[in-house]
Amino acid sequence: MSTGPQPAPDPVAGHVTRAEMLVDVGRPERALDGIRAALTEHPDDPRLQLTHGWLHLRLQHPTEARRILEQVVAGSPDAPQAHVLLSVARQSCGLPAEARAAVERALELRPDDAAALVQHADVLTSGRLRDQDVELAKGQVARALGLEPENPSRLLGAAAVYAQLGEIPAARGLVRQGLAVAPQHEGLLHADAQLVSDAGRQSRALVGLLAQNPEHEAGYVLFLRLWQRLLAPLSTAIAVVTAAALLLAWTMRNSMLGFLSIWAAVLAVMLVVSALRSWSVLRHVPRTFVRRSLLDGTWTGRLGTTGLVVAGAAAVLAPVALLVVRDAVAVRCSLVVLALALLVAGTGCAMLQRTMLRHARDSGYLTPSELGLARTAALSGSCRAATTRRTVLVAVVALISAATAVEAARPDALPVAALGAVVWLLPGLLLLWQLRALGAALRREGAEPAATEDAGRARRAVGLVVLFVTTVALGAGGLVAVAHVPVLPNEHDADGRYVTTPGSGGSEPACSGSRYTRISCVLRENRERMEEWEEREPVDIPTFDVEVPEIPEIVVPDLPELDVPDGPTN
């Protein structure tokens, strides 16, 4: 046994090893605190500075990581690992050209670095894809896996590259290969959950990952999935009620009543599909989490829950009403009930969205940091895209309705349908306003966003103007629609009961209902028929010239006079 002097332990290496162990157990914040404390003692140590930048990347602080890593590269220009991490930071900051330059410098320093090869492939497949870049990226991934075939991090990076290329089966196979090597690897578990197509299995995988590490980013993904499945049935219910009002406007006439049963079945299928999709997610989420999301005791939570219940009840009753209600007065009352349900549902949808943002802040998902700002911007982008798609759909239906408005059977149902369209669109615009206010609040609280160009600020200004004009226009349209809801009796109340006469062959049946209704109906039909005859243009009857043949003159000969003798007399 050697009795010579033992080398002194390296304190910096101990700090780095401890930080890596804390990250492995899901405590990157504690690791960052430890490295910051170590930097006060060794401020110029490149290993601590490199670990400092790496931890900021793990915590999704790319701007701060880029600043730190650029200092590391400036001090150690021949360190390939620093160039690789700098490439990741620049890519996260939206600087693909600079990221590619950094990783290519790392490959110049160490051509067989598997981490640099995977990062190079990731940079090549980000943004607009070119055929030569795709082939080069696949080649770099193959080289990296040839060098480190069982490294979980390399398999995860390779799966991310194939997922960006749209080759999901290949990405899923790489993730499963990595999980066979490291079953508890959080990155691979998260990727496996993200690549699952079934929403229920994905939620179950996210819940399992959170059970292993409650601080994992999967908590935010599951949070968004939960609220998406809570808001989706409410949005579907509003769409079903709106469609029911539109169907009443176009099909509430005797010759088209047969279509109501078909459309009622379509609306019922929409409700069932939406409910099943939501249940596939909610049944895997802890019930305490769902109850806390809906029944949080605040007035916004109570209004949101009320709107969800009322919208669901109205959506279930709307297809039934299409099949059962035939009396003209009952139809008008049904329209009033649908309008009230739409108002309550729209209010509830807006309140649920506000509750969602409040829970996100309380749960620490939208903190005053660069990560919080990035998540807020991502929410704004997805909300803007969904609202745009809905606006296009509503515009198309409105144009079709305006083109055929003269054929509406019950025009008094159109204001209710218009109100439904407003209620379907307006909560999304209100959520955009709330997200803008949230982003401003996060900046005031200390978040430092990445620097933006003048073109970006100009786009945001134009977007703000468009958002303001659209919100005001929708609000005004909603008020006009509410004012025209058929609350009071109107001319359709005298239509009696809509029935289908057997054997009519699709033509309008005879007048039915009460005696006075039949008399009014007959008089109206006679008047309409007379108006139609009066409005008809006179028929131009053509004349024909018929040639008359010449008849020869007949000469009658002179007959001799005859003397008739007198008869005998008595």
Coordinates of C-alpha atoms in Angstrom, one line a residue:
M1 CA 0.0 0.0 0.0
S2 CA 1.4 3.4 -1.0
T3 CA 2.0 5.7 2.0
G4 CA 3.0 8.7 -0.1
P5 CA 1.2 12.0 -0.1
Q6 CA -2.3 11.8 -1.6
P7 CA -3.3 14.5 -4.1
A8 CA -5.6 17.1 -2.7
P9 CA -9.2 16.9 -3.8
D10 CA -10.2 19.3 -6.5
P11 CA -13.0 21.5 -5.0
V12 CA -14.2 22.7 -8.4
A13 CA -14.6 19.2 -9.7
G14 CA -16.6 18.4 -6.5
H15 CA -19.0 21.3 -7.2
V16 CA -19.5 20.2 -10.8
T17 CA -20.1 16.6 -9.9
R18 CA -22.6 17.7 -7.2
A19 CA -24.5 19.9 -9.7
E20 CA -24.7 17.0 -12.2
M21 CA -26.1 14.7 -9.5
L22 CA -28.7 17.3 -8.5
V23 CA -29.8 17.6 -12.1
D24 CA -30.1 13.9 -12.4
V25 CA -32.5 13.8 -9.5
G26 CA -34.6 16.7 -10.8
R27 CA -33.2 19.6 -8.8
P28 CA -31.6 21.9 -11.3
E29 CA -32.5 25.0 -9.2
R30 CA -30.5 23.8 -6.2
A31 CA -27.7 22.9 -8.6
L32 CA -27.7 26.4 -9.9
D33 CA -27.6 27.9 -6.4
G34 CA -24.6 25.7 -5.6
I35 CA -22.7 26.7 -8.8
R36 CA -23.3 30.4 -8.1
A37 CA -21.9 30.0 -4.6
A38 CA -18.9 28.2 -6.0
L39 CA -18.3 31.0 -8.5
T40 CA -18.0 33.5 -5.7
E41 CA -14.9 31.5 -4.6
H42 CA -13.6 30.7 -8.1
P43 CA -15.0 33.3 -10.5
D44 CA -12.6 32.6 -13.3
D45 CA -12.8 28.8 -13.4
P46 CA -13.9 27.8 -16.9
R47 CA -15.5 24.5 -15.6
L48 CA -17.8 26.4 -13.2
Q49 CA -18.7 28.9 -15.9
L50 CA -19.4 26.1 -18.4
T51 CA -21.6 24.4 -15.8
H52 CA -23.3 27.7 -15.0
G53 CA -24.3 28.1 -18.7
W54 CA -25.4 24.5 -19.0
L55 CA -27.7 24.8 -15.9
H56 CA -29.3 27.9 -17.4
L57 CA -30.0 25.9 -20.5
R58 CA -31.6 23.1 -18.4
L59 CA -33.8 25.7 -16.7
Q60 CA -34.7 27.1 -20.1
H61 CA -33.0 30.5 -19.7
P62 CA -31.4 30.7 -23.1
T63 CA -30.6 34.4 -23.1
E64 CA -28.6 34.2 -19.9
A65 CA -27.0 31.0 -21.0
R66 CA -25.9 32.5 -24.3
R67 CA -24.3 35.5 -22.4
I68 CA -22.4 33.2 -20.1
L69 CA -21.3 30.7 -22.8
E70 CA -20.1 33.5 -25.1
Q71 CA -17.8 34.6 -22.3
V72 CA -16.6 31.0 -21.9
V73 CA -15.9 30.7 -25.6
A74 CA -14.1 34.0 -25.6
G75 CA -11.9 32.8 -22.7
S76 CA -11.5 29.2 -24.1
P77 CA -11.9 29.3 -27.9
D78 CA -10.6 25.8 -28.3
A79 CA -13.1 24.1 -26.0
P80 CA -15.5 22.1 -28.2
Q81 CA -18.1 21.5 -25.4
A82 CA -18.5 25.2 -24.9
H83 CA -19.2 25.7 -28.6
V84 CA -21.8 22.9 -28.6
L85 CA -23.6 24.5 -25.6
L86 CA -23.4 27.9 -27.2
S87 CA -25.0 26.5 -30.3
V88 CA -27.9 25.2 -28.2
A89 CA -28.3 28.5 -26.5
R90 CA -28.2 30.5 -29.8
Q91 CA -30.7 28.1 -31.4
S92 CA -33.1 28.6 -28.4
C93 CA -32.8 32.3 -28.9
G94 CA -33.9 32.1 -32.5
L95 CA -30.4 32.6 -34.1
P96 CA -30.0 29.6 -36.4
A97 CA -27.1 30.9 -38.4
E98 CA -25.1 31.7 -35.3
A99 CA -26.0 28.3 -33.8
R100 CA -24.8 26.5 -37.0
A101 CA -21.5 28.4 -36.9
A102 CA -20.9 27.5 -33.3
V103 CA -21.5 23.8 -33.7
E104 CA -19.5 23.6 -36.9
R105 CA -16.6 25.2 -35.0
A106 CA -17.0 22.4 -32.4
L107 CA -16.8 19.8 -35.1
E108 CA -13.6 21.4 -36.5
L109 CA -12.1 21.1 -33.0
R110 CA -13.4 17.5 -32.5
P111 CA -14.9 15.8 -35.6
D112 CA -15.9 12.7 -33.7
D113 CA -17.8 14.4 -30.9
A114 CA -21.2 12.6 -30.8
A115 CA -22.9 15.5 -28.9
A116 CA -21.7 18.0 -31.6
L117 CA -22.9 15.7 -34.4
V118 CA -26.4 15.4 -32.9
Q119 CA -26.5 19.2 -32.3
H120 CA -25.4 19.8 -35.9
A121 CA -28.2 17.6 -37.1
D122 CA -30.7 19.4 -34.9
V123 CA -29.6 22.8 -36.2
L124 CA -29.9 21.6 -39.8
T125 CA -33.5 20.4 -39.4
S126 CA -34.7 23.6 -37.6
G127 CA -36.6 26.0 -39.8
R128 CA -36.9 25.6 -43.5
L129 CA -35.7 22.2 -44.6
R130 CA -33.6 21.6 -47.7
D131 CA -33.0 18.2 -49.2
Q132 CA -29.2 18.4 -48.8
D133 CA -29.6 19.5 -45.1
V134 CA -32.0 16.5 -44.4
E135 CA -29.5 14.0 -45.9
L136 CA -26.6 15.6 -44.0
A137 CA -28.6 15.6 -40.7
K138 CA -29.4 11.9 -41.1
G139 CA -25.8 11.2 -41.8
Q140 CA -24.7 13.1 -38.7
V141 CA -27.2 11.2 -36.5
A142 CA -26.0 7.9 -37.9
R143 CA -22.3 8.8 -37.1
A144 CA -23.2 9.9 -33.6
L145 CA -25.1 6.7 -32.8
G146 CA -22.2 4.7 -34.3
L147 CA -19.9 6.4 -31.8
E148 CA -22.2 6.1 -28.8
P149 CA -25.0 3.6 -29.6
E150 CA -26.2 3.3 -26.0
N151 CA -26.0 6.9 -24.8
P152 CA -29.5 7.9 -23.7
S153 CA -28.8 11.6 -24.4
R154 CA -27.6 10.8 -27.9
L155 CA -30.7 8.6 -28.6
L156 CA -32.9 11.4 -27.3
G157 CA -31.3 14.0 -29.5
A158 CA -31.5 11.7 -32.5
A159 CA -35.2 11.1 -31.8
A160 CA -35.8 14.9 -31.7
V161 CA -34.2 15.2 -35.1
Y162 CA -36.4 12.5 -36.6
A163 CA -39.5 14.0 -35.0
Q164 CA -38.6 17.4 -36.6
L165 CA -38.4 15.6 -39.9
G166 CA -41.9 14.2 -39.4
E167 CA -40.7 10.6 -39.1
I168 CA -42.5 9.8 -35.9
P169 CA -42.2 6.0 -36.0
A170 CA -38.4 6.3 -36.3
A171 CA -38.3 8.8 -33.5
R172 CA -40.5 6.6 -31.3
G173 CA -38.2 3.6 -32.0
L174 CA -35.1 5.6 -30.9
V175 CA -36.9 6.7 -27.7
R176 CA -37.9 3.1 -26.9
Q177 CA -34.3 2.0 -27.5
G178 CA -33.1 4.6 -25.1
L179 CA -35.6 3.6 -22.4
A180 CA -34.4 0.0 -22.7
V181 CA -31.0 1.3 -21.7
A182 CA -32.1 3.9 -19.1
P183 CA -35.7 3.2 -18.0
Q184 CA -35.8 6.2 -15.6
H185 CA -34.3 8.8 -18.0
E186 CA -36.7 11.8 -17.6
G187 CA -36.0 13.2 -21.0
L188 CA -36.7 9.9 -22.8
L189 CA -39.9 9.5 -20.7
H190 CA -41.1 12.9 -21.6
A191 CA -40.3 12.4 -25.3
D192 CA -42.1 9.0 -25.1
A193 CA -45.2 10.8 -23.7
Q194 CA -45.0 13.5 -26.4
L195 CA -44.7 11.0 -29.2
V196 CA -47.8 9.0 -28.2
S197 CA -50.7 9.7 -30.5
D198 CA -53.4 8.6 -28.0
A199 CA -54.3 11.5 -25.6
G200 CA -55.2 9.1 -22.8
R201 CA -51.9 7.2 -23.0
Q202 CA -50.0 10.5 -23.2
S203 CA -51.7 11.8 -20.1
R204 CA -51.0 8.6 -18.2
A205 CA -47.3 8.8 -19.2
L206 CA -47.1 12.5 -18.0
V207 CA -48.7 11.6 -14.7
G208 CA -46.2 8.8 -14.2
L209 CA -43.3 11.1 -15.0
L210 CA -44.6 13.7 -12.5
A211 CA -44.8 11.0 -9.9
Q212 CA -41.1 10.4 -10.4
N213 CA -40.2 14.1 -10.5
P214 CA -42.9 16.6 -9.4
E215 CA -40.8 19.5 -10.6
H216 CA -40.5 18.3 -14.2
E217 CA -41.7 20.3 -17.2
A218 CA -44.2 17.6 -17.8
G219 CA -46.3 19.3 -15.1
Y220 CA -46.9 22.3 -17.4
V221 CA -47.7 20.1 -20.4
L222 CA -50.3 18.1 -18.3
F223 CA -51.7 21.4 -17.0
L224 CA -52.3 22.7 -20.5
R225 CA -53.7 19.3 -21.5
L226 CA -56.1 19.4 -18.6
W227 CA -57.4 22.9 -19.3
Q228 CA -57.7 22.1 -23.0
R229 CA -59.9 19.2 -22.3
L230 CA -62.0 21.3 -19.8
L231 CA -62.5 24.1 -22.4
A232 CA -63.0 21.9 -25.4
P233 CA -66.5 20.6 -24.4
L234 CA -67.6 24.1 -23.6
S235 CA -66.5 25.4 -27.0
T236 CA -68.2 22.4 -28.7
A237 CA -71.4 23.0 -26.8
I238 CA -71.5 26.6 -28.0
A239 CA -70.9 25.5 -31.5
V240 CA -73.7 22.9 -31.2
V241 CA -76.2 25.5 -29.9
T242 CA -75.2 27.9 -32.6
A243 CA -75.7 25.3 -35.3
A244 CA -79.1 24.4 -33.8
A245 CA -80.2 28.0 -34.1
L246 CA -79.0 28.1 -37.7
L247 CA -80.8 24.9 -38.6
L248 CA -84.0 26.4 -37.2
A249 CA -83.5 29.4 -39.5
W250 CA -83.1 27.3 -42.7
T251 CA -85.1 24.1 -42.2
M252 CA -88.2 25.2 -40.1
R253 CA -90.6 24.7 -43.0
N254 CA -92.8 21.8 -43.8
S255 CA -90.9 20.6 -46.9
M256 CA -87.5 20.5 -45.0
L257 CA -88.5 19.0 -41.6
G258 CA -87.0 15.7 -42.6
F259 CA -83.5 17.1 -42.6
L260 CA -83.8 18.0 -38.9
S261 CA -83.4 14.5 -37.7
I262 CA -80.2 14.0 -39.8
W263 CA -78.7 17.2 -38.5
A264 CA -79.7 16.4 -34.9
A265 CA -77.8 13.2 -35.2
V266 CA -74.8 15.0 -36.5
L267 CA -74.8 17.4 -33.5
A268 CA -75.3 14.5 -31.1
V269 CA -72.2 12.8 -32.6
M270 CA -70.2 16.0 -32.2
L271 CA -71.1 16.1 -28.5
V272 CA -70.3 12.5 -27.9
V273 CA -66.9 12.7 -29.6
S274 CA -65.9 15.8 -27.6
A275 CA -67.0 14.2 -24.4
L276 CA -65.0 11.0 -25.1
R277 CA -61.9 12.9 -26.0
S278 CA -62.1 14.9 -22.8
W279 CA -62.8 11.8 -20.7
S280 CA -59.8 10.0 -22.2
V281 CA -57.6 12.7 -20.6
L282 CA -59.4 13.6 -17.4
R283 CA -59.7 10.0 -16.2
H284 CA -55.9 9.9 -15.9
V285 CA -55.5 13.2 -14.1
P286 CA -55.9 13.1 -10.3
R287 CA -59.4 14.1 -9.3
T288 CA -58.2 16.5 -6.7
F289 CA -56.4 18.5 -9.4
V290 CA -59.6 18.6 -11.6
R291 CA -61.8 19.7 -8.7
R292 CA -59.3 22.3 -7.7
S293 CA -59.3 23.6 -11.2
L294 CA -63.0 24.0 -11.4
L295 CA -64.2 24.4 -7.8
D296 CA -61.5 26.8 -6.5
G297 CA -64.0 28.9 -4.5
T298 CA -63.5 32.2 -6.5
W299 CA -66.2 34.0 -8.3
T300 CA -64.5 33.4 -11.6
G301 CA -64.4 29.7 -10.9
R302 CA -68.0 29.6 -10.0
L303 CA -69.1 31.5 -13.1
G304 CA -66.9 29.2 -15.2
T305 CA -68.4 26.1 -13.8
T306 CA -71.9 27.5 -14.2
G307 CA -71.2 28.3 -17.8
L308 CA -69.9 24.8 -18.4
V309 CA -73.0 23.1 -16.9
V310 CA -75.5 25.4 -18.7
A311 CA -73.7 25.0 -22.0
G312 CA -73.6 21.3 -21.7
A313 CA -77.3 21.1 -20.8
A314 CA -78.3 23.4 -23.7
A315 CA -76.2 21.4 -26.1
V316 CA -77.9 18.2 -25.1
L317 CA -81.4 19.7 -25.3
A318 CA -80.8 21.5 -28.7
P319 CA -80.8 18.3 -30.8
V320 CA -83.8 17.0 -28.9
A321 CA -85.6 20.3 -29.6
L322 CA -84.9 19.9 -33.3
L323 CA -86.6 16.6 -33.3
V324 CA -89.6 17.4 -31.0
V325 CA -90.5 21.1 -31.1
R326 CA -92.9 21.9 -34.0
D327 CA -95.2 24.6 -32.7
A328 CA -94.3 28.1 -34.0
V329 CA -94.6 29.8 -30.6
A330 CA -92.6 27.0 -28.9
V331 CA -89.9 27.4 -31.5
R332 CA -89.6 31.1 -30.7
C333 CA -89.4 30.4 -27.0
S334 CA -86.7 27.8 -27.7
L335 CA -84.7 30.5 -29.6
V336 CA -84.9 32.7 -26.5
V337 CA -83.7 29.9 -24.3
L338 CA -80.8 29.2 -26.6
A339 CA -79.8 32.8 -26.6
L340 CA -79.8 32.9 -22.8
A341 CA -77.7 29.7 -22.7
L342 CA -75.2 31.2 -25.1
L343 CA -74.8 34.3 -23.0
V344 CA -74.1 32.2 -19.9
A345 CA -71.8 29.9 -21.8
G346 CA -69.8 32.7 -23.2
T347 CA -69.4 34.3 -19.8
G348 CA -68.3 30.9 -18.4
C349 CA -65.8 30.3 -21.1
A350 CA -64.1 33.7 -20.5
M351 CA -64.1 33.1 -16.8
L352 CA -62.6 29.6 -17.2
Q353 CA -59.8 31.0 -19.3
R354 CA -59.1 33.7 -16.7
T355 CA -59.0 31.0 -14.0
M356 CA -56.6 28.9 -16.1
L357 CA -54.1 31.8 -16.3
R358 CA -54.4 32.5 -12.5
H359 CA -53.7 28.8 -11.8
A360 CA -50.7 28.8 -14.1
R361 CA -49.2 31.7 -12.2
D362 CA -50.0 30.2 -8.8
S363 CA -48.5 26.9 -9.8
G364 CA -45.2 28.6 -10.9
Y365 CA -45.6 27.8 -14.6
L366 CA -45.7 31.5 -15.7
T367 CA -43.1 33.1 -13.6
P368 CA -41.4 36.5 -14.2
S369 CA -38.6 34.9 -16.1
E370 CA -37.6 34.3 -19.7
L371 CA -39.3 30.9 -19.5
G372 CA -42.5 32.5 -18.3
L373 CA -42.4 35.0 -21.2
A374 CA -41.7 32.3 -23.7
R375 CA -44.6 30.2 -22.5
T376 CA -46.9 33.3 -22.5
A377 CA -45.8 34.0 -26.1
A378 CA -46.5 30.3 -27.1
L379 CA -50.0 30.5 -25.6
S380 CA -50.7 33.7 -27.5
G381 CA -49.5 32.1 -30.7
S382 CA -51.7 29.1 -30.3
C383 CA -54.7 31.1 -29.2
R384 CA -54.2 33.5 -32.2
A385 CA -54.1 30.6 -34.6
A386 CA -57.2 29.0 -33.2
T387 CA -59.2 32.3 -33.2
T388 CA -58.1 32.9 -36.8
R389 CA -59.4 29.5 -38.0
R390 CA -62.7 30.0 -36.2
T391 CA -63.0 33.5 -37.7
V392 CA -62.5 32.1 -41.2
L393 CA -65.1 29.4 -40.6
V394 CA -67.6 31.9 -39.3
A395 CA -67.0 34.3 -42.2
V396 CA -67.7 31.5 -44.7
V397 CA -70.9 30.5 -43.0
A398 CA -72.0 34.1 -42.8
L399 CA -71.4 34.7 -46.5
I400 CA -73.4 31.6 -47.4
S401 CA -76.2 32.7 -45.1
A402 CA -76.2 36.3 -46.5
A403 CA -76.3 34.9 -50.0
T404 CA -79.4 32.8 -49.3
A405 CA -81.1 35.0 -46.7
V406 CA -84.3 35.5 -48.8
E407 CA -84.9 31.7 -48.5
A408 CA -84.8 31.6 -44.6
A409 CA -87.8 29.9 -43.2
R410 CA -87.5 31.6 -39.8
P411 CA -85.3 34.7 -40.1
D412 CA -85.9 35.5 -36.4
A413 CA -83.5 32.6 -35.6
L414 CA -80.6 34.3 -37.4
P415 CA -79.9 36.7 -34.6
V416 CA -79.5 33.8 -32.2
A417 CA -77.1 32.1 -34.6
A418 CA -75.1 35.4 -34.9
L419 CA -75.0 35.6 -31.1
G420 CA -73.6 32.1 -31.0
A421 CA -70.9 33.0 -33.5
V422 CA -69.9 36.0 -31.4
V423 CA -69.8 33.9 -28.2
W424 CA -67.7 31.3 -30.0
L425 CA -65.1 33.9 -31.1
L426 CA -65.0 36.5 -28.4
P427 CA -63.5 34.5 -25.5
G428 CA -60.5 33.8 -27.7
L429 CA -60.0 37.5 -28.3
L430 CA -60.4 38.2 -24.6
L431 CA -57.8 35.6 -23.8
L432 CA -55.4 37.3 -26.2
W433 CA -55.9 40.6 -24.2
Q434 CA -55.3 38.7 -20.9
L435 CA -52.1 37.2 -22.3
R436 CA -50.8 40.6 -23.4
A437 CA -51.5 42.0 -20.0
L438 CA -49.8 39.0 -18.4
G439 CA -46.7 39.4 -20.6
A440 CA -46.5 43.1 -19.6
A441 CA -46.9 42.2 -15.9
L442 CA -44.1 39.6 -16.2
R443 CA -41.8 42.2 -17.7
R444 CA -42.6 44.7 -14.9
E445 CA -41.7 42.0 -12.4
G446 CA -38.2 41.5 -13.7
A447 CA -38.5 39.2 -16.8
E448 CA -35.9 40.0 -19.4
P449 CA -37.0 39.1 -22.9
A450 CA -34.7 38.7 -25.8
A451 CA -34.0 41.8 -27.9
T452 CA -36.5 42.2 -30.7
E453 CA -36.0 44.0 -34.0
D454 CA -38.0 47.0 -35.2
A455 CA -39.9 44.8 -37.6
G456 CA -41.1 42.6 -34.7
R457 CA -42.3 45.7 -32.8
A458 CA -44.1 46.9 -36.0
R459 CA -45.9 43.5 -36.3
R460 CA -47.0 43.6 -32.7
A461 CA -48.4 47.2 -33.2
V462 CA -50.3 46.0 -36.3
G463 CA -51.6 43.0 -34.4
L464 CA -52.7 45.2 -31.5
V465 CA -54.7 47.4 -33.9
V466 CA -56.3 44.4 -35.6
L467 CA -57.1 42.8 -32.2
F468 CA -58.8 46.0 -31.0
V469 CA -60.8 46.5 -34.1
T470 CA -61.9 42.9 -34.2
T471 CA -62.9 42.9 -30.5
V472 CA -64.9 46.1 -30.8
A473 CA -66.7 44.8 -34.0
L474 CA -67.6 41.5 -32.4
G475 CA -68.8 43.2 -29.2
A476 CA -71.0 45.5 -31.3
G477 CA -72.3 42.6 -33.3
G478 CA -73.2 40.7 -30.2
L479 CA -75.2 43.6 -28.8
V480 CA -77.1 44.0 -32.1
A481 CA -77.8 40.2 -32.1
V482 CA -79.1 40.3 -28.5
A483 CA -81.4 43.3 -29.4
H484 CA -82.9 41.2 -32.2
V485 CA -83.5 38.0 -30.3
P486 CA -87.3 37.2 -30.8
V487 CA -88.4 37.7 -27.2
L488 CA -91.7 39.3 -28.1
P489 CA -94.4 37.8 -30.4
N490 CA -93.8 38.2 -34.1
E491 CA -95.3 37.3 -37.4
H492 CA -94.2 33.7 -37.1
D493 CA -96.4 33.0 -34.2
A494 CA -99.4 32.6 -36.5
D495 CA -97.8 29.8 -38.5
G496 CA -99.4 27.2 -36.3
R497 CA -97.7 23.9 -36.1
Y498 CA -95.0 22.7 -38.5
V499 CA -96.1 19.3 -39.8
T500 CA -95.3 17.0 -42.7
T501 CA -98.3 15.9 -44.7
P502 CA -98.0 12.2 -45.8
G503 CA -97.8 11.7 -49.5
S504 CA -97.0 15.3 -50.2
G505 CA -94.1 14.2 -52.4
G506 CA -91.9 17.0 -50.9
S507 CA -94.4 19.8 -51.9
E508 CA -95.8 22.3 -49.4
P509 CA -98.6 20.6 -47.5
A510 CA -102.1 22.1 -47.0
C511 CA -102.6 24.6 -44.2
S512 CA -103.0 23.1 -40.8
G513 CA -103.5 24.1 -37.2
S514 CA -106.4 25.9 -35.6
R515 CA -109.4 27.2 -37.5
Y516 CA -108.2 30.8 -37.5
T517 CA -104.7 29.8 -38.4
R518 CA -106.0 27.8 -41.4
I519 CA -108.1 30.7 -42.6
S520 CA -105.1 33.1 -42.3
C521 CA -103.0 30.6 -44.1
V522 CA -105.5 30.1 -47.0
L523 CA -105.9 33.9 -47.4
R524 CA -102.1 34.4 -47.4
E525 CA -101.6 31.6 -50.0
N526 CA -104.4 33.1 -52.2
R527 CA -102.8 36.5 -51.9
E528 CA -99.4 35.2 -52.7
R529 CA -100.8 33.3 -55.7
M530 CA -102.6 36.4 -57.0
E531 CA -99.4 38.5 -56.6
E532 CA -97.5 35.9 -58.5
W533 CA -100.1 36.0 -61.3
E534 CA -100.0 39.8 -61.4
E535 CA -96.2 39.8 -61.5
R536 CA -96.1 37.4 -64.4
E537 CA -95.2 39.0 -67.7
P538 CA -97.9 38.8 -70.5
V539 CA -97.4 35.9 -72.8
D540 CA -96.8 36.9 -76.4
I541 CA -99.0 34.7 -78.5
P542 CA -97.7 34.3 -82.0
T543 CA -100.0 34.9 -85.1
F544 CA -100.1 32.6 -88.1
D545 CA -101.0 33.6 -91.7
V546 CA -103.2 30.8 -93.1
E547 CA -103.5 30.8 -96.9
V548 CA -107.2 30.6 -98.0
P549 CA -107.7 28.7 -101.3
E550 CA -109.8 30.3 -104.1
I551 CA -113.2 28.7 -104.5
P552 CA -114.6 28.9 -108.1
E553 CA -117.9 30.7 -108.5
I554 CA -120.8 28.4 -109.0
V555 CA -123.3 29.4 -111.7
V556 CA -126.9 28.5 -110.9
P557 CA -129.0 28.0 -114.1
D558 CA -132.4 29.7 -114.5
L559 CA -135.3 27.3 -113.8
P560 CA -138.6 27.6 -115.7
E561 CA -141.6 28.7 -113.8
L562 CA -144.2 25.9 -113.3
D563 CA -147.9 26.4 -113.1
V564 CA -149.4 24.3 -110.4
P565 CA -153.2 23.6 -111.0
D566 CA -155.6 24.3 -108.3
G567 CA -156.9 21.3 -106.5
P568 CA -160.6 20.3 -106.4
T569 CA -162.8 22.1 -103.9
N570 CA -165.7 20.6 -102.0

